[in-house]
Tab-separated table of C-alpha atoms and ligand atoms in Angstrom:
chain	number	residue	atom	x	y	z
A	19	MET	CA	-10.982	29.055	19.160
A	20	ASP	CA	-11.094	29.537	22.939
A	21	GLU	CA	-14.621	30.954	22.804
A	22	PHE	CA	-15.810	28.119	20.607
A	23	LEU	CA	-14.274	25.469	22.874
A	24	LYS	CA	-15.965	27.054	25.882
A	25	THR	CA	-19.234	26.587	24.006
A	26	ILE	CA	-18.289	22.934	23.426
A	27	CYS	CA	-17.771	22.510	27.189
A	28	GLY	CA	-21.312	23.747	27.738
A	29	VAL	CA	-22.855	21.679	24.961
A	30	PHE	CA	-21.234	18.495	26.275
A	31	ALA	CA	-21.776	19.525	29.938
A	32	LEU	CA	-18.093	18.946	30.749
A	33	GLU	CA	-17.310	19.618	34.356
A	34	GLY	CA	-14.608	22.194	35.130
A	35	VAL	CA	-13.203	25.517	33.991
A	36	TYR	CA	-11.818	25.859	30.487
A	37	LEU	CA	-8.061	26.488	30.555
A	38	GLY	CA	-6.823	26.262	26.974
A	39	ASN	CA	-6.169	24.079	23.958
A	40	GLU	CA	-3.463	22.739	21.746
A	41	VAL	CA	-3.832	21.893	18.050
A	42	ILE	CA	-2.907	18.300	17.238
A	43	LYS	CA	-1.411	18.526	13.799
A	44	CYS	CA	-0.880	15.038	12.532
A	45	GLY	CA	-4.008	14.213	10.447
A	46	ASN	CA	-4.592	15.062	6.794
A	47	ILE	CA	-8.369	15.210	7.057
A	48	ASN	CA	-10.005	16.246	10.347
A	49	ASP	CA	-9.082	19.142	12.695
A	50	THR	CA	-8.107	17.952	16.160
A	51	TYR	CA	-7.553	19.800	19.444
A	52	ARG	CA	-6.635	18.811	22.941
A	53	MET	CA	-8.695	20.849	25.369
A	54	ASP	CA	-7.762	21.268	29.046
A	55	LEU	CA	-10.146	21.946	31.916
A	56	ARG	CA	-9.501	22.548	35.595
A	57	THR	CA	-11.764	20.447	37.781
A	58	ASP	CA	-12.021	19.905	41.539
A	59	SER	CA	-10.068	16.704	41.155
A	60	GLY	CA	-7.325	18.211	38.961
A	61	LEU	CA	-6.598	18.852	35.309
A	62	LYS	CA	-8.830	17.040	32.825
A	63	SER	CA	-8.201	16.898	29.085
A	64	TYR	CA	-10.405	15.963	26.142
A	65	ILE	CA	-9.973	15.510	22.418
A	66	VAL	CA	-12.229	17.778	20.384
A	67	GLN	CA	-12.459	17.109	16.672
A	68	ARG	CA	-14.097	18.753	13.692
A	69	ILE	CA	-15.134	16.058	11.261
A	70	ASN	CA	-14.262	16.873	7.661
A	71	HIS	CA	-17.700	16.849	6.145
A	72	ASN	CA	-16.333	16.962	2.617
A	73	VAL	CA	-14.610	13.600	3.176
A	74	PHE	CA	-17.130	12.014	5.540
A	75	ARG	CA	-20.428	12.865	3.875
A	76	HIS	CA	-22.508	11.310	6.647
A	77	PRO	CA	-20.881	12.160	9.988
A	78	GLU	CA	-23.677	10.422	11.880
A	79	ARG	CA	-22.631	7.169	10.202
A	80	ILE	CA	-19.065	7.416	11.412
A	81	ILE	CA	-20.389	8.097	14.885
A	82	SER	CA	-22.548	4.990	14.684
A	83	ASN	CA	-19.551	2.898	13.540
A	84	VAL	CA	-17.155	4.303	16.118
A	85	CYS	CA	-19.652	3.755	18.955
A	86	ALA	CA	-20.333	0.174	17.905
A	87	VAL	CA	-16.661	-0.699	17.514
A	88	THR	CA	-15.483	0.978	20.718
A	89	GLU	CA	-18.286	-0.637	22.741
A	90	HIS	CA	-17.313	-4.019	21.332
A	91	ILE	CA	-13.675	-3.502	22.318
A	92	ALA	CA	-14.609	-2.093	25.737
A	93	LYS	CA	-16.658	-5.217	26.414
A	94	LYS	CA	-13.671	-7.412	25.573
A	95	LEU	CA	-11.460	-5.404	27.912
A	96	GLU	CA	-14.067	-5.695	30.668
A	97	GLN	CA	-14.255	-9.442	30.193
A	98	ALA	CA	-10.481	-9.564	30.565
A	99	HIS	CA	-10.821	-7.464	33.780
A	100	ASP	CA	-8.564	-4.810	32.307
A	101	ARG	CA	-8.210	-1.962	34.790
A	102	ASP	CA	-7.025	0.562	32.217
A	103	ILE	CA	-10.082	0.685	29.921
A	104	GLY	CA	-10.089	4.513	29.998
A	105	ARG	CA	-6.783	4.503	28.135
A	106	LYS	CA	-7.258	1.405	26.009
A	107	VAL	CA	-10.248	2.342	23.935
A	108	LEU	CA	-11.785	5.537	22.565
A	109	LYS	CA	-14.959	6.835	24.099
A	110	LEU	CA	-17.340	9.423	22.648
A	111	TYR	CA	-19.052	11.916	24.937
A	112	VAL	CA	-22.675	12.984	24.527
A	113	THR	CA	-24.227	16.434	24.461
A	114	THR	CA	-26.882	17.542	26.937
A	115	GLU	CA	-29.347	16.387	24.265
A	116	GLY	CA	-27.864	12.918	24.277
A	117	LYS	CA	-26.168	13.254	20.873
A	118	HIS	CA	-22.578	12.365	20.005
A	119	LEU	CA	-22.325	15.157	17.440
A	120	TYR	CA	-22.663	18.878	17.840
A	121	ILE	CA	-23.480	20.849	14.696
A	122	SER	CA	-22.063	24.350	15.092
A	123	PRO	CA	-23.831	27.448	13.715
A	124	ASP	CA	-21.407	27.272	10.734
A	125	GLY	CA	-22.705	23.801	9.925
A	126	ASP	CA	-19.549	22.000	11.083
A	127	TYR	CA	-19.705	18.641	12.872
A	128	TRP	CA	-17.856	18.345	16.182
A	129	ARG	CA	-17.269	15.475	18.580
A	130	VAL	CA	-15.567	15.080	21.946
A	131	MET	CA	-13.518	12.040	22.929
A	132	ASN	CA	-11.461	10.869	25.865
A	133	PHE	CA	-7.879	12.066	25.965
A	134	ILE	CA	-5.496	9.187	26.580
A	135	TYR	CA	-3.262	10.286	29.451
A	136	ASN	CA	0.481	9.818	29.620
A	137	ALA	CA	0.521	8.534	26.072
A	138	GLU	CA	2.419	9.298	22.904
A	139	SER	CA	2.315	8.350	19.253
A	140	HIS	CA	5.157	8.132	16.746
A	141	ASP	CA	5.512	8.954	13.074
A	142	ARG	CA	8.414	6.583	12.828
A	143	GLY	CA	10.466	4.294	14.969
A	144	GLY	CA	12.885	1.424	15.228
A	145	VAL	CA	12.492	-2.329	15.273
A	146	ARG	CA	10.900	-2.530	18.720
A	147	LEU	CA	8.327	0.150	17.985
A	148	LEU	CA	7.381	-1.450	14.684
A	149	HIS	CA	7.019	-4.845	16.319
A	150	LYS	CA	4.755	-3.361	18.986
A	151	THR	CA	2.789	-1.423	16.367
A	152	GLY	CA	2.250	-4.650	14.448
A	153	GLU	CA	1.013	-6.305	17.630
A	154	ALA	CA	-1.349	-3.404	18.302
A	155	PHE	CA	-2.986	-3.530	14.865
A	156	GLY	CA	-3.053	-7.328	14.998
A	157	THR	CA	-4.733	-7.229	18.410
A	158	PHE	CA	-7.210	-4.659	17.118
A	159	GLN	CA	-8.152	-6.896	14.221
A	160	SER	CA	-8.503	-9.911	16.465
A	161	GLN	CA	-10.678	-7.940	18.919
A	162	LEU	CA	-12.988	-7.251	15.982
A	163	SER	CA	-12.807	-10.720	14.460
A	164	ASP	CA	-16.246	-11.542	15.914
A	165	PHE	CA	-17.745	-8.120	15.249
A	166	PRO	CA	-20.867	-8.295	13.077
A	167	ALA	CA	-19.740	-6.525	9.894
A	168	GLU	CA	-23.322	-5.856	8.801
A	169	LYS	CA	-23.604	-3.340	11.653
A	170	LEU	CA	-21.096	-1.067	9.943
A	171	TYR	CA	-21.794	1.663	7.446
A	172	GLU	CA	-19.393	2.073	4.583
A	173	THR	CA	-18.251	5.500	5.781
A	174	ILE	CA	-16.370	6.277	2.566
A	175	PRO	CA	-17.742	4.190	-0.293
A	176	ASP	CA	-15.098	2.226	-2.221
A	177	PHE	CA	-12.407	3.598	0.086
A	178	HIS	CA	-9.819	0.949	-0.767
A	179	ASP	CA	-11.177	-0.027	-4.166
A	180	THR	CA	-7.862	0.339	-5.957
A	181	GLU	CA	-9.381	-0.137	-9.410
A	182	LYS	CA	-11.846	2.688	-8.850
A	183	ARG	CA	-9.082	4.905	-7.489
A	184	PHE	CA	-7.217	4.376	-10.758
A	185	ASP	CA	-10.370	5.116	-12.778
A	186	ALA	CA	-10.694	8.367	-10.835
A	187	LEU	CA	-7.075	9.215	-11.567
A	188	GLU	CA	-7.600	8.692	-15.268
A	189	GLN	CA	-10.720	10.838	-15.235
A	190	SER	CA	-8.969	13.653	-13.399
A	191	ALA	CA	-6.085	13.497	-15.847
A	192	ARG	CA	-8.523	13.695	-18.745
A	193	ALA	CA	-10.364	16.634	-17.212
A	194	ASP	CA	-7.119	18.397	-16.214
A	195	ALA	CA	-9.298	20.893	-14.372
A	196	VAL	CA	-6.521	23.097	-13.025
A	197	LYS	CA	-4.007	22.564	-15.839
A	198	ARG	CA	-1.473	20.567	-13.848
A	199	LEU	CA	-1.234	17.539	-16.105
A	200	ASP	CA	1.993	18.760	-17.691
A	201	ASP	CA	3.667	18.692	-14.245
A	202	CYS	CA	3.038	14.998	-13.774
A	203	ARG	CA	2.875	13.112	-17.073
A	204	GLY	CA	5.692	10.758	-16.041
A	205	GLU	CA	4.046	9.924	-12.713
A	206	LEU	CA	0.716	9.343	-14.412
A	207	ALA	CA	2.289	7.089	-17.039
A	208	TYR	CA	3.998	5.000	-14.359
A	209	LEU	CA	0.807	4.531	-12.368
A	210	LEU	CA	-1.246	3.635	-15.430
A	211	SER	CA	1.418	1.116	-16.391
A	212	MET	CA	0.675	-0.684	-13.089
A	213	ARG	CA	-3.056	-0.609	-13.598
A	214	ASP	CA	-3.441	-4.258	-14.567
A	215	ARG	CA	-2.432	-5.202	-11.015
A	216	THR	CA	-5.259	-3.275	-9.362
A	217	PRO	CA	-8.002	-5.968	-9.555
A	218	PHE	CA	-5.791	-8.460	-7.668
A	219	PHE	CA	-7.691	-8.515	-4.363
A	220	LYS	CA	-11.178	-8.311	-5.800
A	221	GLN	CA	-10.373	-11.254	-8.014
A	222	ALA	CA	-8.893	-13.295	-5.174
A	223	TYR	CA	-12.022	-12.499	-3.148
A	224	ALA	CA	-14.317	-13.471	-6.031
A	225	ARG	CA	-12.480	-16.796	-6.310
A	226	GLY	CA	-13.145	-17.355	-2.606
A	227	GLU	CA	-9.460	-17.374	-1.681
A	228	ILE	CA	-9.541	-14.493	0.773
A	229	PRO	CA	-12.357	-13.170	2.973
A	230	MET	CA	-13.474	-9.640	3.824
A	231	ARG	CA	-12.858	-8.803	7.462
A	232	VAL	CA	-13.552	-5.867	9.716
A	233	THR	CA	-10.419	-3.809	9.189
A	234	HIS	CA	-9.101	-0.430	10.340
A	235	ASN	CA	-8.239	0.931	6.902
A	236	ASP	CA	-5.893	3.693	8.057
A	237	THR	CA	-3.100	1.906	9.879
A	238	LYS	CA	-0.465	4.628	10.089
A	239	CYS	CA	1.772	3.921	13.065
A	240	ASN	CA	0.815	7.265	14.612
A	241	ASN	CA	-2.670	5.844	15.071
A	242	VAL	CA	-1.357	3.658	17.896
A	243	MET	CA	-1.071	5.324	21.303
A	244	PHE	CA	1.775	4.099	23.516
A	245	ASP	CA	2.254	4.499	27.255
A	246	LYS	CA	5.024	7.052	27.800
A	247	ASP	CA	6.574	5.095	30.660
A	248	THR	CA	6.195	1.444	29.766
A	249	LYS	CA	6.389	2.086	25.977
A	250	GLU	CA	3.668	-0.531	25.549
A	251	PRO	CA	0.772	0.054	23.125
A	252	LEU	CA	-2.458	1.216	24.727
A	253	ALA	CA	-5.060	1.861	22.043
A	254	VAL	CA	-5.633	2.082	18.331
A	255	ILE	CA	-7.262	5.389	17.398
A	256	ASP	CA	-8.733	7.058	14.275
A	257	LEU	CA	-11.590	4.618	13.839
A	258	ASP	CA	-13.580	6.526	11.231
A	259	THR	CA	-12.659	4.192	8.421
A	260	VAL	CA	-13.266	0.904	10.259
A	261	MET	CA	-15.181	-1.040	7.616
A	262	PRO	CA	-15.086	-4.409	5.927
A	263	GLY	CA	-11.853	-4.773	3.965
A	264	PHE	CA	-8.861	-6.990	3.266
A	265	THR	CA	-6.328	-7.715	6.002
A	266	ALA	CA	-3.492	-7.267	3.517
A	267	TYR	CA	-4.449	-3.611	3.036
A	268	ASP	CA	-4.176	-2.902	6.767
A	269	TYR	CA	-0.844	-4.671	6.780
A	270	GLY	CA	0.332	-2.843	3.675
A	271	ASP	CA	-0.813	0.601	4.791
A	272	ALA	CA	1.097	0.243	8.043
A	273	VAL	CA	4.279	-0.976	6.365
A	274	ARG	CA	4.252	1.621	3.568
A	275	PHE	CA	4.091	4.378	6.183
A	276	ALA	CA	6.273	3.070	8.990
A	277	ALA	CA	8.924	1.169	7.024
A	278	ASN	CA	9.524	3.981	4.521
A	279	THR	CA	13.039	5.287	5.216
A	280	ALA	CA	11.655	8.788	4.574
A	281	ALA	CA	8.571	10.675	5.696
A	282	GLU	CA	5.475	10.272	3.505
A	283	ASP	CA	5.924	13.772	2.090
A	284	GLU	CA	9.723	13.873	1.808
A	285	PRO	CA	10.422	15.709	-1.482
A	286	ASP	CA	13.861	14.102	-2.000
A	287	VAL	CA	12.832	10.724	-3.373
A	288	SER	CA	16.406	9.418	-3.182
A	289	LYS	CA	15.724	9.118	0.561
A	290	VAL	CA	12.695	6.898	-0.022
A	291	SER	CA	13.032	3.140	0.287
A	292	LEU	CA	11.513	0.163	2.052
A	293	ASP	CA	13.411	-0.793	5.212
A	294	LEU	CA	13.195	-4.583	5.302
A	295	ARG	CA	14.252	-4.783	8.942
A	296	LEU	CA	11.338	-2.611	9.963
A	297	CYS	CA	9.058	-4.508	7.638
A	298	ARG	CA	10.051	-7.799	9.238
A	299	ALA	CA	9.510	-6.377	12.722
A	300	PHE	CA	5.997	-5.179	11.888
A	301	THR	CA	5.169	-8.443	10.128
A	302	ASP	CA	6.245	-10.545	13.134
A	303	GLY	CA	4.140	-8.435	15.488
A	304	PHE	CA	1.071	-8.275	13.261
A	305	VAL	CA	0.908	-11.850	12.022
A	306	GLY	CA	1.893	-13.133	15.475
A	307	LYS	CA	-1.329	-11.714	16.922
A	308	ILE	CA	-3.715	-12.910	14.219
A	309	ARG	CA	-2.074	-15.987	12.766
A	310	ASP	CA	-4.841	-18.200	14.130
A	311	HIS	CA	-7.545	-16.171	12.387
A	312	LEU	CA	-5.831	-15.895	9.043
A	313	ARG	CA	-6.002	-18.232	6.112
A	314	ARG	CA	-2.756	-19.277	4.504
A	315	GLU	CA	-3.774	-17.503	1.270
A	316	GLU	CA	-4.277	-14.264	3.159
A	317	VAL	CA	-0.817	-14.429	4.647
A	318	ASN	CA	0.592	-15.067	1.187
A	319	THR	CA	-1.064	-11.927	-0.179
A	320	LEU	CA	0.405	-9.547	2.428
A	321	PRO	CA	3.222	-8.335	0.118
A	322	ASP	CA	0.660	-7.692	-2.637
A	323	GLY	CA	-1.334	-5.612	-0.171
A	324	LEU	CA	1.751	-3.517	0.507
A	325	LEU	CA	2.357	-2.832	-3.175
A	326	LEU	CA	-1.283	-2.144	-4.001
A	327	ILE	CA	-2.024	0.193	-1.103
A	328	THR	CA	1.122	2.164	-1.965
A	329	LEU	CA	0.085	2.451	-5.611
A	330	GLU	CA	-3.440	3.330	-4.512
A	331	LEU	CA	-2.273	6.148	-2.267
A	332	ALA	CA	0.042	7.445	-4.994
A	333	ALA	CA	-2.983	7.505	-7.302
A	334	ARG	CA	-5.099	9.293	-4.667
A	335	PHE	CA	-2.455	11.970	-4.077
A	336	LEU	CA	-1.955	12.491	-7.800
A	337	THR	CA	-5.718	12.650	-8.397
A	338	ASP	CA	-6.037	15.301	-5.719
A	339	TYR	CA	-3.167	17.249	-7.259
A	340	LEU	CA	-4.861	17.131	-10.660
A	341	ASP	CA	-8.194	18.136	-9.086
A	342	GLY	CA	-6.685	21.203	-7.413
A	343	ASP	CA	-6.188	19.877	-3.833
A	344	ARG	CA	-9.770	19.349	-2.790
A	345	TYR	CA	-9.336	16.365	-0.475
A	346	PHE	CA	-6.068	16.250	1.497
A	347	LYS	CA	-4.855	19.173	3.570
A	348	ILE	CA	-1.798	20.723	1.935
A	349	ARG	CA	0.957	23.010	3.175
A	350	THR	CA	2.475	23.916	-0.201
A	351	ASN	CA	1.077	24.076	-3.740
A	352	ASP	CA	2.891	20.949	-4.802
A	353	HIS	CA	2.343	18.996	-1.566
A	354	ASN	CA	0.150	16.359	-3.217
A	355	LEU	CA	2.560	15.988	-6.137
A	356	ILE	CA	5.445	15.514	-3.702
A	357	ARG	CA	3.443	12.914	-1.810
A	358	ALA	CA	2.550	11.089	-5.031
A	359	ARG	CA	6.201	11.031	-6.170
A	360	ASN	CA	7.248	9.723	-2.773
A	361	GLN	CA	4.728	6.864	-2.872
A	362	ILE	CA	5.722	6.034	-6.456
A	363	ALA	CA	9.383	5.799	-5.432
A	364	LEU	CA	8.337	3.539	-2.578
A	365	ALA	CA	6.199	1.338	-4.849
A	366	GLN	CA	9.178	0.948	-7.192
A	367	ASP	CA	11.395	-0.108	-4.299
A	368	ILE	CA	8.721	-2.536	-3.085
A	369	CYS	CA	8.695	-4.117	-6.560
A	370	ARG	CA	12.478	-4.499	-6.403
A	371	LYS	CA	12.227	-6.153	-2.969
A	372	MET	CA	9.261	-8.440	-3.670
A	373	ASP	CA	11.328	-11.620	-3.308
A	374	ASP	CA	12.657	-10.490	0.087
A	375	LEU	CA	9.132	-9.634	1.167
A	376	ARG	CA	7.820	-13.042	0.155
A	377	GLU	CA	10.677	-14.581	2.116
A	378	ILE	CA	9.749	-12.581	5.240
A	379	ILE	CA	6.170	-13.765	4.842
A	380	ALA	CA	7.172	-17.381	4.207
A	381	GLN	CA	8.864	-17.385	7.617
A	382	GLN	CA	5.479	-16.648	9.182
A	383	ALA	CA	4.062	-20.062	8.263
B	422	LIG	C1	-5.472	10.400	5.486
B	422	LIG	O1	-5.887	12.093	8.005
B	422	LIG	P1	-5.115	10.830	8.143
B	422	LIG	O2	-3.661	11.085	8.207
B	422	LIG	O3	-5.620	9.958	9.252
B	422	LIG	C2	-6.351	9.436	4.690
B	422	LIG	C3	-5.661	8.073	4.580
B	422	LIG	C4	-4.301	8.233	3.929
B	422	LIG	C5	-3.484	9.230	4.748
B	422	LIG	C6	-2.177	9.502	4.081
B	422	LIG	C7	-10.032	9.344	5.464
B	422	LIG	O4	-5.388	9.934	6.818
B	422	LIG	O5	-6.453	7.222	3.757
B	422	LIG	O6	-3.623	7.004	3.881
B	422	LIG	O7	-4.190	10.488	4.904
B	422	LIG	N1	-7.645	9.288	5.354
B	422	LIG	C8	-8.794	9.444	4.666
B	422	LIG	O8	-1.352	10.208	4.935
B	422	LIG	O9	-8.827	9.661	3.462
B	423	LIG	MG1	-7.044	8.717	9.421
């Protein structure tokens, strides 16, 4: 890797002497490295990322989206005379040819971004962290509330089309390409039993009750960078799926990840449940930042977003298991099955707690 990263330094004309790199392990899709250089003014670090071309079929489109969105946010920070712009928004570097992407001889797509100094991200946390995470995603959505959605490509078509995700699951089960259906008939039956709920948001949209907004679409709490000293949020990262979507899905995706009492791939499902305290903390932070932009109907649908995004992800994990692990990175043969079971257990707990969730939301009026 060292040799390759030295090439990257040349291609992007980065000043300094290459010192080394560290793999950043947390994503399920792209490969990410921190790369350190020694410069006259001290150590300088960058984020170097290989874009998963199998998932993002048109890497140039994600670059176009990320540039547009980050420039929009940077402008807002400038208007607010923020002195910390370098840590509060992502920035893409350009090659000596003026491109944001470098295509390696192997045909891989690489990009270089600013490293956010003295920052950390968390896979889980307590009430304060969840409240701050909610504020960060709420602020992000409000920063983009006047962003022209027509400027954005749909980087992954039908990304959060829950109905289509269920159709894909059924197809994969029918095909049973790698003969794994017998391992997961119960899980499949449960998900298909919830199928009639999947058109909920499309129908509400068609009736004109809820709008499409520019949303993040991958609101795991580890996509918020926090200052190590002040413990305040700095920036929202992982912008490749910023596209038009429903606010409730951003809300739900964040809560299903951060308010799960277990990790997303915990095999012991008895550890999985929805922590209502954490859920309330996130909700207060998130809705508090965007209340003025949201319609009452949208606020009311937040719990439905939580249930549906959890079911959707369970369906995506199970589909990938049935397909032979072609999409998500896995560490064991049954990793996707474990993830699917975990999300199913969470969805079942969400169903049990629906009244509490509606109560938490009602307090946001
Ligand atoms: C993927 O790679 P990461 O962790 O940012 C996936 C999300 C899933 C998530 C589940 C582009 O995100 O949709 O919710 O895994 N991203 C894509 O952990 O499919
Ligand atoms: Mg992501």
